JSON list of C-alpha atoms and ligand atoms in Angstrom, two decimals:
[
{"chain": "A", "resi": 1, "resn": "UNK", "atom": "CA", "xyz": [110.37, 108.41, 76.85]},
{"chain": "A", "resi": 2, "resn": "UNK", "atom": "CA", "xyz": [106.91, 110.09, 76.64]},
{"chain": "A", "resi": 3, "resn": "UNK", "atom": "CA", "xyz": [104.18, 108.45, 78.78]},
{"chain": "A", "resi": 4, "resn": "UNK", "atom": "CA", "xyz": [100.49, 108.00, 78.83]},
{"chain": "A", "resi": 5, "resn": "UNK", "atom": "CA", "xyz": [99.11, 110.76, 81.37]},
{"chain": "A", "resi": 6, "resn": "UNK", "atom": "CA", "xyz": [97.65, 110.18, 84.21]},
{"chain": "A", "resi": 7, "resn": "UNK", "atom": "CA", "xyz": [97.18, 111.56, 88.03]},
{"chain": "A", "resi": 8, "resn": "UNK", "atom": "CA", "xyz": [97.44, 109.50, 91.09]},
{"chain": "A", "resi": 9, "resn": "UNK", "atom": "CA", "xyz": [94.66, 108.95, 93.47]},
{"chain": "A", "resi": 10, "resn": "UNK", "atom": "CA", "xyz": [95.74, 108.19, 97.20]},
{"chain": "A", "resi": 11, "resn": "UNK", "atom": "CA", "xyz": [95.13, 105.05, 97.95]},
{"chain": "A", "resi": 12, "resn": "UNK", "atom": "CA", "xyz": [96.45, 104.38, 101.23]},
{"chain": "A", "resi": 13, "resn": "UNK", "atom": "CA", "xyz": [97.95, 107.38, 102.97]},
{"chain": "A", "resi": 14, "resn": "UNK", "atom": "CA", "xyz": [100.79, 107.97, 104.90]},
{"chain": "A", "resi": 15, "resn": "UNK", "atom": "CA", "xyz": [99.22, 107.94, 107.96]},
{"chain": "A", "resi": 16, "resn": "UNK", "atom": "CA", "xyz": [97.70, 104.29, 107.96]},
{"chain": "A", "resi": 17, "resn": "UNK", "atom": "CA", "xyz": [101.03, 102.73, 106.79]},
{"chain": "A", "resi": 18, "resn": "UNK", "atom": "CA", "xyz": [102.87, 104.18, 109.57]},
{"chain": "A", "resi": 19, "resn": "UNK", "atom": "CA", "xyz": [100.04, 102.77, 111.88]},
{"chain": "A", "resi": 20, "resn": "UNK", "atom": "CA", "xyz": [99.90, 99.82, 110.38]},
{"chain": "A", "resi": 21, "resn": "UNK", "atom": "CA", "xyz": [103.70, 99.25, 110.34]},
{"chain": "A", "resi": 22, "resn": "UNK", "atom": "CA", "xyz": [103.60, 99.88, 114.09]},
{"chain": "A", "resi": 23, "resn": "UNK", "atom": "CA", "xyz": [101.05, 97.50, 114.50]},
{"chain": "A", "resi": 24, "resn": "UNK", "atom": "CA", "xyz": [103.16, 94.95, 112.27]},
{"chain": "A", "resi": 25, "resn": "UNK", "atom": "CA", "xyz": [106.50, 96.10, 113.73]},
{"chain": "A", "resi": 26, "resn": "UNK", "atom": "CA", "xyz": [105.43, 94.97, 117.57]},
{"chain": "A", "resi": 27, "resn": "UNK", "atom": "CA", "xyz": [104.15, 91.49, 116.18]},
{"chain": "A", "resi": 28, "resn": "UNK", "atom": "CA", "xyz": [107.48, 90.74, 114.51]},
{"chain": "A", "resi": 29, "resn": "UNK", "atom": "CA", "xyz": [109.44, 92.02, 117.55]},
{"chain": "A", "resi": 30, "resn": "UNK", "atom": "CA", "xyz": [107.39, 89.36, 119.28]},
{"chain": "A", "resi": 31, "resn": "UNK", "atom": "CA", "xyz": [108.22, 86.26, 116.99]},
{"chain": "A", "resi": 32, "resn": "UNK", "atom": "CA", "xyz": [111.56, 87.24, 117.12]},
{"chain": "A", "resi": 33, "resn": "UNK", "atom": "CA", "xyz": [112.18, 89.00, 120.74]},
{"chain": "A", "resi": 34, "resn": "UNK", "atom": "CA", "xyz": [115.05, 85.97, 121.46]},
{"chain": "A", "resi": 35, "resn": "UNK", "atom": "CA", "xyz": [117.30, 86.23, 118.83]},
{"chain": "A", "resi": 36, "resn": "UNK", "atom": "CA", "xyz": [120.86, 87.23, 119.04]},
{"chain": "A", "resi": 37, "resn": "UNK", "atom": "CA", "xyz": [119.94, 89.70, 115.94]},
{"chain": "A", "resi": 38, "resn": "UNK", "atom": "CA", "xyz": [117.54, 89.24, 113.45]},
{"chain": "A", "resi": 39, "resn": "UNK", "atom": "CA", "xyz": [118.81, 90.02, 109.57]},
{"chain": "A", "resi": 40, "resn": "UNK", "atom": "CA", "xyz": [116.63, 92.26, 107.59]},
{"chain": "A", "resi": 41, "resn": "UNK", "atom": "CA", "xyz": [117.06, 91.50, 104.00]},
{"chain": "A", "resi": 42, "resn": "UNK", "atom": "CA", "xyz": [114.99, 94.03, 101.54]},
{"chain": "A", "resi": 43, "resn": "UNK", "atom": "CA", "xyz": [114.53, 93.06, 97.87]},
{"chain": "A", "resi": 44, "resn": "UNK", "atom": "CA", "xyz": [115.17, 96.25, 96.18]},
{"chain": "A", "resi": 45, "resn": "UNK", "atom": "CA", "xyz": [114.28, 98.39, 94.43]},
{"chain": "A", "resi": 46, "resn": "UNK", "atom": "CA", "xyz": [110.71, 98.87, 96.03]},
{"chain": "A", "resi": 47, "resn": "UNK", "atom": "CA", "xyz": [111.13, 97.74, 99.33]},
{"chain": "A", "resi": 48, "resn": "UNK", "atom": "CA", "xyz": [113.76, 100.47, 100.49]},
{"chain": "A", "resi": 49, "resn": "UNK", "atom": "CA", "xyz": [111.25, 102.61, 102.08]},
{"chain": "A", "resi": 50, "resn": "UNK", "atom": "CA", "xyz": [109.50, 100.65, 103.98]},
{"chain": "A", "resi": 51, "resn": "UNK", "atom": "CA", "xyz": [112.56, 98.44, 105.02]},
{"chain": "A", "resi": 52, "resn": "UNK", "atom": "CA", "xyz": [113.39, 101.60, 106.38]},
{"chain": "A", "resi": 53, "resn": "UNK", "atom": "CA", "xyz": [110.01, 102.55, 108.83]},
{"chain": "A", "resi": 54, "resn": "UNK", "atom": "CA", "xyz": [110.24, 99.12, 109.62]},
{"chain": "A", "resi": 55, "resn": "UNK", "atom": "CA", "xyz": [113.40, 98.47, 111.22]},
{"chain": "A", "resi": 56, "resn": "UNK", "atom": "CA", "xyz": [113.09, 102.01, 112.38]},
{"chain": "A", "resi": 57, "resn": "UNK", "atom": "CA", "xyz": [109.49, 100.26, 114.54]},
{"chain": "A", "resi": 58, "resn": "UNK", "atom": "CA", "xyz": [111.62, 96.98, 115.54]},
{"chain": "A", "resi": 59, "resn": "UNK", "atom": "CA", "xyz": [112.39, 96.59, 118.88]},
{"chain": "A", "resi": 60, "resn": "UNK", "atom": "CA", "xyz": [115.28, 94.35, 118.32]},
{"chain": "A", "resi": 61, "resn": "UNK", "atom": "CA", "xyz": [118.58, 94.08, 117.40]},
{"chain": "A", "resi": 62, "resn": "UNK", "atom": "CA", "xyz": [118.60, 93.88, 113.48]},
{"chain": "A", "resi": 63, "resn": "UNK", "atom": "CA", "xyz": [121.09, 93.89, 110.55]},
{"chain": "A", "resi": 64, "resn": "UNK", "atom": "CA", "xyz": [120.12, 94.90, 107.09]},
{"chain": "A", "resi": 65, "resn": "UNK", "atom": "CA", "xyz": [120.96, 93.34, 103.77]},
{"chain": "A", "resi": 66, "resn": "UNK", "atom": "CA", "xyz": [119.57, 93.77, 100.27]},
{"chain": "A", "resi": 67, "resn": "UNK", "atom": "CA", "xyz": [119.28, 91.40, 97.92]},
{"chain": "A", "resi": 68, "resn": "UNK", "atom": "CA", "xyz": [117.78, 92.67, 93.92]},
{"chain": "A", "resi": 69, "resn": "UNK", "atom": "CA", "xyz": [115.60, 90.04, 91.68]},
{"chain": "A", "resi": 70, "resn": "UNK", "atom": "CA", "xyz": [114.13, 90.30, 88.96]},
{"chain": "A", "resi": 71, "resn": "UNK", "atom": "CA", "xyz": [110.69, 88.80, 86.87]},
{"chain": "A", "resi": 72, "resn": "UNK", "atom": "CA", "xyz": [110.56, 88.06, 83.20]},
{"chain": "A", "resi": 73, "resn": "UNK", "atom": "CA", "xyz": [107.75, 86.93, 81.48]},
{"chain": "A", "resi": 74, "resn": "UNK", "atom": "CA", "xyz": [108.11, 84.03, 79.15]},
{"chain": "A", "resi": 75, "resn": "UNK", "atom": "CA", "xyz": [105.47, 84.26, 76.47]},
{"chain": "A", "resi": 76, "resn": "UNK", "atom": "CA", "xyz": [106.96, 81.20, 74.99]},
{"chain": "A", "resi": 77, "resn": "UNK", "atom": "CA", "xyz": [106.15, 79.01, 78.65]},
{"chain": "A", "resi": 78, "resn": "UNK", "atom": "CA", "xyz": [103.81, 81.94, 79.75]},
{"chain": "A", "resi": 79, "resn": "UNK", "atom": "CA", "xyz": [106.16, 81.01, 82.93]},
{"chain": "A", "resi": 80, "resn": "UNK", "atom": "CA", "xyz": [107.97, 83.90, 84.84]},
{"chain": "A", "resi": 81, "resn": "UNK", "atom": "CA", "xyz": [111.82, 83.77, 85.34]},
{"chain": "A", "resi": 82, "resn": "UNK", "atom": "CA", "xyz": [113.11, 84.97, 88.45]},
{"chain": "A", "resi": 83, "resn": "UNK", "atom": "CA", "xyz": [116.59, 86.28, 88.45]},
{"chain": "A", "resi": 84, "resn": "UNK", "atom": "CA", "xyz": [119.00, 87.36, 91.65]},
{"chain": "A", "resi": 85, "resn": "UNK", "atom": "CA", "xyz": [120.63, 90.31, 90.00]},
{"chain": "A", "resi": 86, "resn": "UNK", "atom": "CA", "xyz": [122.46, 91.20, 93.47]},
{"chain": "A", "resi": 87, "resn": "UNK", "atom": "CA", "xyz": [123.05, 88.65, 96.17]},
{"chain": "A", "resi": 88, "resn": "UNK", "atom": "CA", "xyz": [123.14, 89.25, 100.23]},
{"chain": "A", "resi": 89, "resn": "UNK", "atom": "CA", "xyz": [126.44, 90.95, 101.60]},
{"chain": "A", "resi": 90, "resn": "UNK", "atom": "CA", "xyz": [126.23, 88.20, 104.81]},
{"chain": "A", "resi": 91, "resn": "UNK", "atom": "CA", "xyz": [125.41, 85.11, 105.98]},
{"chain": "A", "resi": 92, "resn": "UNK", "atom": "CA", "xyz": [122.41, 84.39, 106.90]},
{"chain": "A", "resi": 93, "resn": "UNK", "atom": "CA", "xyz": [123.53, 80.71, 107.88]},
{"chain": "A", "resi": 94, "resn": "UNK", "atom": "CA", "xyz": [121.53, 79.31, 110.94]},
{"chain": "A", "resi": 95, "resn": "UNK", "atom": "CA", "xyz": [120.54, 83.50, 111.84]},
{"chain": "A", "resi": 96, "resn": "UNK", "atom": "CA", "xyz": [117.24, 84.66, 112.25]},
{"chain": "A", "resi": 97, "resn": "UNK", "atom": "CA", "xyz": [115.94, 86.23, 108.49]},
{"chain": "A", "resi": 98, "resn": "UNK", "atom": "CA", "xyz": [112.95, 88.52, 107.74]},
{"chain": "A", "resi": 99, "resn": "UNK", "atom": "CA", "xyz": [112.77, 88.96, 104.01]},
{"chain": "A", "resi": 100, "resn": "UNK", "atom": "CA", "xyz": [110.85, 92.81, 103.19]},
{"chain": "A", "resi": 101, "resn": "UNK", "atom": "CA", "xyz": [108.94, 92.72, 100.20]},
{"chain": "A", "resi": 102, "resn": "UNK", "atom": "CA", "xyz": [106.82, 96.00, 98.82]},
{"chain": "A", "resi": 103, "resn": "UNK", "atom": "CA", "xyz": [104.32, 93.78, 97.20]},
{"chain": "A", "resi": 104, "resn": "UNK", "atom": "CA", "xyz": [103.38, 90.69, 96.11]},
{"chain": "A", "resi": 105, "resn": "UNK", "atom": "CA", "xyz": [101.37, 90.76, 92.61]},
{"chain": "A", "resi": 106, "resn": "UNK", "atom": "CA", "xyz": [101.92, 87.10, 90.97]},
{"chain": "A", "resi": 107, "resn": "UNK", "atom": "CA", "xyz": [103.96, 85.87, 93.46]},
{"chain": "A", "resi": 108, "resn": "UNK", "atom": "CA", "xyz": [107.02, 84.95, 91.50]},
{"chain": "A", "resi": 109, "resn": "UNK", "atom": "CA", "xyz": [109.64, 86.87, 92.93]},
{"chain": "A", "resi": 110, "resn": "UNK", "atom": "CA", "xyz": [109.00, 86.16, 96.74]},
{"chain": "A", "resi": 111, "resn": "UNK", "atom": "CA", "xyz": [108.38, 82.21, 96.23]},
{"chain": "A", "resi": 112, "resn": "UNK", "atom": "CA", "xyz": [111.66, 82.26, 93.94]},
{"chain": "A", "resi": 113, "resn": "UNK", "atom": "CA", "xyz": [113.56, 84.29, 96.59]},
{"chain": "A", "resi": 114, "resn": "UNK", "atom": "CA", "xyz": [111.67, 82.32, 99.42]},
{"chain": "A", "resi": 115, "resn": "UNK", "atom": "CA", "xyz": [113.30, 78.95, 97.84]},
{"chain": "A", "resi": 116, "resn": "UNK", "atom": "CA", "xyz": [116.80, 80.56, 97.53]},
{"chain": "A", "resi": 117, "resn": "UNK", "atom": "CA", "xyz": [117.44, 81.79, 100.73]},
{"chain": "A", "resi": 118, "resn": "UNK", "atom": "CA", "xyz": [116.45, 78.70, 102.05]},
{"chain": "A", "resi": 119, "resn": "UNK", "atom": "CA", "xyz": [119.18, 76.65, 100.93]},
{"chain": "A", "resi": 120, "resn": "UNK", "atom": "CA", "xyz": [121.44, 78.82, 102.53]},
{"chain": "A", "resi": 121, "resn": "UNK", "atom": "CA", "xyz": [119.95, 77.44, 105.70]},
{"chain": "A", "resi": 122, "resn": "UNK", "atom": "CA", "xyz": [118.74, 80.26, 107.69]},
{"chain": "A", "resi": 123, "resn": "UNK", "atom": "CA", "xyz": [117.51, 79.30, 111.36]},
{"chain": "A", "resi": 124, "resn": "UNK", "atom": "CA", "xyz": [113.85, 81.34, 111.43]},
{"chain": "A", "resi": 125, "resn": "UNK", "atom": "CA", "xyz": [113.32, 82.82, 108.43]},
{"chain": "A", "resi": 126, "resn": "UNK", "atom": "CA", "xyz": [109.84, 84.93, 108.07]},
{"chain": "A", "resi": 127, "resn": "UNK", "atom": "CA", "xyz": [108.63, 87.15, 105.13]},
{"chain": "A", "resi": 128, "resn": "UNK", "atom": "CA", "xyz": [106.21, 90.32, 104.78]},
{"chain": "A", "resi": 129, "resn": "UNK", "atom": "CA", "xyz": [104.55, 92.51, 102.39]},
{"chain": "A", "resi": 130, "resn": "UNK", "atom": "CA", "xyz": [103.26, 96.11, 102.74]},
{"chain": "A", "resi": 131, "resn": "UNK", "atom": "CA", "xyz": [100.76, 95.02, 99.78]},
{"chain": "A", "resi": 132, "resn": "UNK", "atom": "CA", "xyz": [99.15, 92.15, 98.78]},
{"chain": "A", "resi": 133, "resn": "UNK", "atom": "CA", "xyz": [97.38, 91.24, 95.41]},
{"chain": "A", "resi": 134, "resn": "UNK", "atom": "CA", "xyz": [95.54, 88.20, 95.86]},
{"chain": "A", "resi": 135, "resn": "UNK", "atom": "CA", "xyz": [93.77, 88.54, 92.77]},
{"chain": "A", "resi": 136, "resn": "UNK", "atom": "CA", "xyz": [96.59, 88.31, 90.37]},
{"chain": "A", "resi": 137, "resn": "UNK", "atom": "CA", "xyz": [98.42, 85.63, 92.18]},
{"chain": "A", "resi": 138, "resn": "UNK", "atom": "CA", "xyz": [100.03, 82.93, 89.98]},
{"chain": "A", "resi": 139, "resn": "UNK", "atom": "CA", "xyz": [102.18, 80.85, 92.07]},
{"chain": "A", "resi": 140, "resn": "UNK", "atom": "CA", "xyz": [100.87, 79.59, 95.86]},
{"chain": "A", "resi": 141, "resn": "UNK", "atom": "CA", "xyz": [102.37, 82.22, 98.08]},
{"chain": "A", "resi": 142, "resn": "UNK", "atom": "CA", "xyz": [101.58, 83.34, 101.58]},
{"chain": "A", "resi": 143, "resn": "UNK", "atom": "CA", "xyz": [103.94, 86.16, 103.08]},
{"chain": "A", "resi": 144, "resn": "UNK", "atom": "CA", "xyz": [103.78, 85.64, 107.08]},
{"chain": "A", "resi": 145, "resn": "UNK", "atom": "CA", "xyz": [102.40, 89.11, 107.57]},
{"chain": "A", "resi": 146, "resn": "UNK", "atom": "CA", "xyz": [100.73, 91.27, 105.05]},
{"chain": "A", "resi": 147, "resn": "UNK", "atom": "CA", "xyz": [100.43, 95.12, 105.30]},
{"chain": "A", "resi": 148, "resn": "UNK", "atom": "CA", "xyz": [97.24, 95.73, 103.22]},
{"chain": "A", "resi": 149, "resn": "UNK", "atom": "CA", "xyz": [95.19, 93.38, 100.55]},
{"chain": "A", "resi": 150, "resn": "UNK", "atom": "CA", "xyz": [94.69, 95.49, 97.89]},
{"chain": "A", "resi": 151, "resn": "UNK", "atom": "CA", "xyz": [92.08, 95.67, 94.71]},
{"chain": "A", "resi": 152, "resn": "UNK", "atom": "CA", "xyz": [93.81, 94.43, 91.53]},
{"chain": "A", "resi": 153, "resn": "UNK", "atom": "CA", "xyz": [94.99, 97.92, 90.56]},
{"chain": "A", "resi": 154, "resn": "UNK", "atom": "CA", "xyz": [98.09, 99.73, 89.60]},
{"chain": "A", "resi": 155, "resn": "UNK", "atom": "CA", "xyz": [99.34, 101.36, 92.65]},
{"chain": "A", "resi": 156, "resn": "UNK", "atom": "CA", "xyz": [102.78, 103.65, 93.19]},
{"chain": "A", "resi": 157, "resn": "UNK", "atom": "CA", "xyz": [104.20, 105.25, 95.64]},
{"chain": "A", "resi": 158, "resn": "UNK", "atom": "CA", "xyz": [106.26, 104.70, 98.78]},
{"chain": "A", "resi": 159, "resn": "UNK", "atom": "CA", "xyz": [108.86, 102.69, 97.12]},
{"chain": "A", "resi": 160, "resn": "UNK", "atom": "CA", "xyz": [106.64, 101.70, 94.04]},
{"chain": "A", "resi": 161, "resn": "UNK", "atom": "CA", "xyz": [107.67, 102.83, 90.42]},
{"chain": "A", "resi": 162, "resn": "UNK", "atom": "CA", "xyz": [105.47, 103.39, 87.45]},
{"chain": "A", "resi": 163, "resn": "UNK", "atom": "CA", "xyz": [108.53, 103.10, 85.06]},
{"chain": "A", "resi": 164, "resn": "UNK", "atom": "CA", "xyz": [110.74, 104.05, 87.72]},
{"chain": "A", "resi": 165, "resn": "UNK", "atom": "CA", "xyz": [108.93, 107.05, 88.50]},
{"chain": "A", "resi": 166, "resn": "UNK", "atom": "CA", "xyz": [106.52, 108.11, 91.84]},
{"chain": "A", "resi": 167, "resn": "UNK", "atom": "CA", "xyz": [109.06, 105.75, 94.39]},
{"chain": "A", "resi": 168, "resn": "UNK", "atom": "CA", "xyz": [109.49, 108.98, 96.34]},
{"chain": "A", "resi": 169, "resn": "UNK", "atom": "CA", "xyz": [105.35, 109.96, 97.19]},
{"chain": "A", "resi": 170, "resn": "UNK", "atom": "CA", "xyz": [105.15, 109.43, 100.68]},
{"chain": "A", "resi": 171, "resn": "UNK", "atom": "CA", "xyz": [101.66, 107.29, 100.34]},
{"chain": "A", "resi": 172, "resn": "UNK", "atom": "CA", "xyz": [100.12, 104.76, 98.32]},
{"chain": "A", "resi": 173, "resn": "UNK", "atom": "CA", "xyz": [98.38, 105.90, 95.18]},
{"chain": "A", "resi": 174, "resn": "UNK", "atom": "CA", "xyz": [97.04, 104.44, 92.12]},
{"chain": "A", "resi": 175, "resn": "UNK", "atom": "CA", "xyz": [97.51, 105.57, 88.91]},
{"chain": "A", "resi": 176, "resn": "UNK", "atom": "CA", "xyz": [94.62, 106.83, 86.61]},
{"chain": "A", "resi": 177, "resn": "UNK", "atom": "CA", "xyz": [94.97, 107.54, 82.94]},
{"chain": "A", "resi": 178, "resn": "UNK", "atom": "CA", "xyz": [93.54, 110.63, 81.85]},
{"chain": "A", "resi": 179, "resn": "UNK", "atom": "CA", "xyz": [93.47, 110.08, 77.97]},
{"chain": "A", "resi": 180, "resn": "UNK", "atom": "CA", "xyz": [90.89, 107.67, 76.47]},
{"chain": "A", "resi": 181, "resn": "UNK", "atom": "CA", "xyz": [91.61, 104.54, 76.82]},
{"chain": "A", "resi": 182, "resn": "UNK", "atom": "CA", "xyz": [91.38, 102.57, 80.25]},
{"chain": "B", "resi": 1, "resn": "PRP", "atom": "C1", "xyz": [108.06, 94.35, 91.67]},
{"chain": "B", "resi": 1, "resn": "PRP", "atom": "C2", "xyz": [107.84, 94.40, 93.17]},
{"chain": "B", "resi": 1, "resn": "PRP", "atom": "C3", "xyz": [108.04, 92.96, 93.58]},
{"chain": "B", "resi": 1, "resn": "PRP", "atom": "C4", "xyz": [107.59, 92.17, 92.37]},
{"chain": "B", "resi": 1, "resn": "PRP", "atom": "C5", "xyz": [106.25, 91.59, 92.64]},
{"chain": "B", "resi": 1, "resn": "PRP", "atom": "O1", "xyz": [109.43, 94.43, 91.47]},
{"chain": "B", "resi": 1, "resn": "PRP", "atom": "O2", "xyz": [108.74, 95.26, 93.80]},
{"chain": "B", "resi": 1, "resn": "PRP", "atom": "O3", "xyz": [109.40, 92.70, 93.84]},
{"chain": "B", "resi": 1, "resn": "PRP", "atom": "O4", "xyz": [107.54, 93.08, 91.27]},
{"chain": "B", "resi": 1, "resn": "PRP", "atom": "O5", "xyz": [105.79, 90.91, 91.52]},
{"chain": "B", "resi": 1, "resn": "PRP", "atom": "P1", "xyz": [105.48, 89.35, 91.45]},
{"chain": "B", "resi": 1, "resn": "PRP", "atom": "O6", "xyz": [104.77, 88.97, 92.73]},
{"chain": "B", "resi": 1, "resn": "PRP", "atom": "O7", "xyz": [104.56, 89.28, 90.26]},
{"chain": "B", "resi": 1, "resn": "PRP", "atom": "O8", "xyz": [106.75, 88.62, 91.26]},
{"chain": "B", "resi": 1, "resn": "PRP", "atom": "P2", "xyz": [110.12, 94.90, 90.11]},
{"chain": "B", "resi": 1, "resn": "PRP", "atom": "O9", "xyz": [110.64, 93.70, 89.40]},
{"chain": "B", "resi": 1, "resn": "PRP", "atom": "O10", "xyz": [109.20, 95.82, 89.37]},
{"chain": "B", "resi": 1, "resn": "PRP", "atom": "O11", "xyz": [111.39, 95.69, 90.63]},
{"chain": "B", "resi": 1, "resn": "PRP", "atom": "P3", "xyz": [111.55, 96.94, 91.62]},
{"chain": "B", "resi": 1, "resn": "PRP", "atom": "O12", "xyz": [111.34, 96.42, 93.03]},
{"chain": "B", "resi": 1, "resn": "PRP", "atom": "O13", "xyz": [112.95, 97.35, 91.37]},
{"chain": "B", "resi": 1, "resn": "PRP", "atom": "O14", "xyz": [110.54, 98.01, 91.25]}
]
């Protein structure tokens, strides 16, 4: 399918994440340094990267699960359906949970996922972002730790897709068109 061009300026390099996923990685190890093993559950697709430098940081026993959801727009409602495309493996009944997230633009997808793990009655169950939007948020969501707030732009990279391209760049970059219009 052809595609507007466009280059992609780094936005947050590869470098800061891993520092700041250090940084994060100790605090969580913290919160959690009791439990028997804490469950990692990353929504895919964007989260697989960093799932993986962050469990890689914890200093805890951990499990990882995935779980896939989805956001349609409803132009009818202009309300957002989230779907559960692919549901957790495990139990995460009365078990320590820390639900990854890449980032969190209207908040749809992590309050909807938020709500459904829940009534599987996890014991603990804590949530964080690499990236944070707070400007286009739609639905009252706070992730318990946050990697970076970030401007309201459109950022790939490091697990992020412009139509499922740019996943693999090792940083964060956002995309600038290079034809006419903005
Ligand atoms: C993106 C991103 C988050 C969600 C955030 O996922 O990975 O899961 O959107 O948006 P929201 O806060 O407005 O709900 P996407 O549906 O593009 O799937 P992907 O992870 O497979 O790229």
């Amino acid at each position: 399918m052809p595609h507007r061009p466009y280059v992609i300026d780094e936005l947050i390099s590869a470098k800061a994440i891993a520092a700041r996923i250090e940084h994060l990685a100790r605090e969580i190890s913290q919160v959690f340094e009791d439990t028997d093993k804490l469950v990692v559950v990353g929504l895919l697709r964007g989260s697989f990267v960093f799932i993986a430098d962050l469990v890689r940081e914890l200093k805890l026993p951990v499990e990882v699960d995935f779980l896939e959801a989805s956001s349609y727009g409803n132009a009818m409602e202009s309300s957002r359906e989230v779907r559960i495309f692919k549901d957790l493996r495990g139990t995460i009944e009365g078990r320590d949970v820390l639900v990854v997230e890449d980032i969190i633009d209207t908040g749809h997808t992590l309050a909807h996922v938020n709500d459904y793990l829940k009534t599987k009655h996890p014991a603990r169950m804590k949530t964080i972002a690499l990236l944070d939007k707070p400007a286009r948020r739609e639905v009252d969501f706070k992730a318990d730790w946050i990697g970076f707030e970030i401007p309201d732009e459109f950022v790939v990279g490091y697990g992020i897709d412009f139509a499922q391209r740019d996943r693999n760049l090792p940083h964060i970059g956002k995309v600038r068109f290079t034809d006419d219009a903005k």
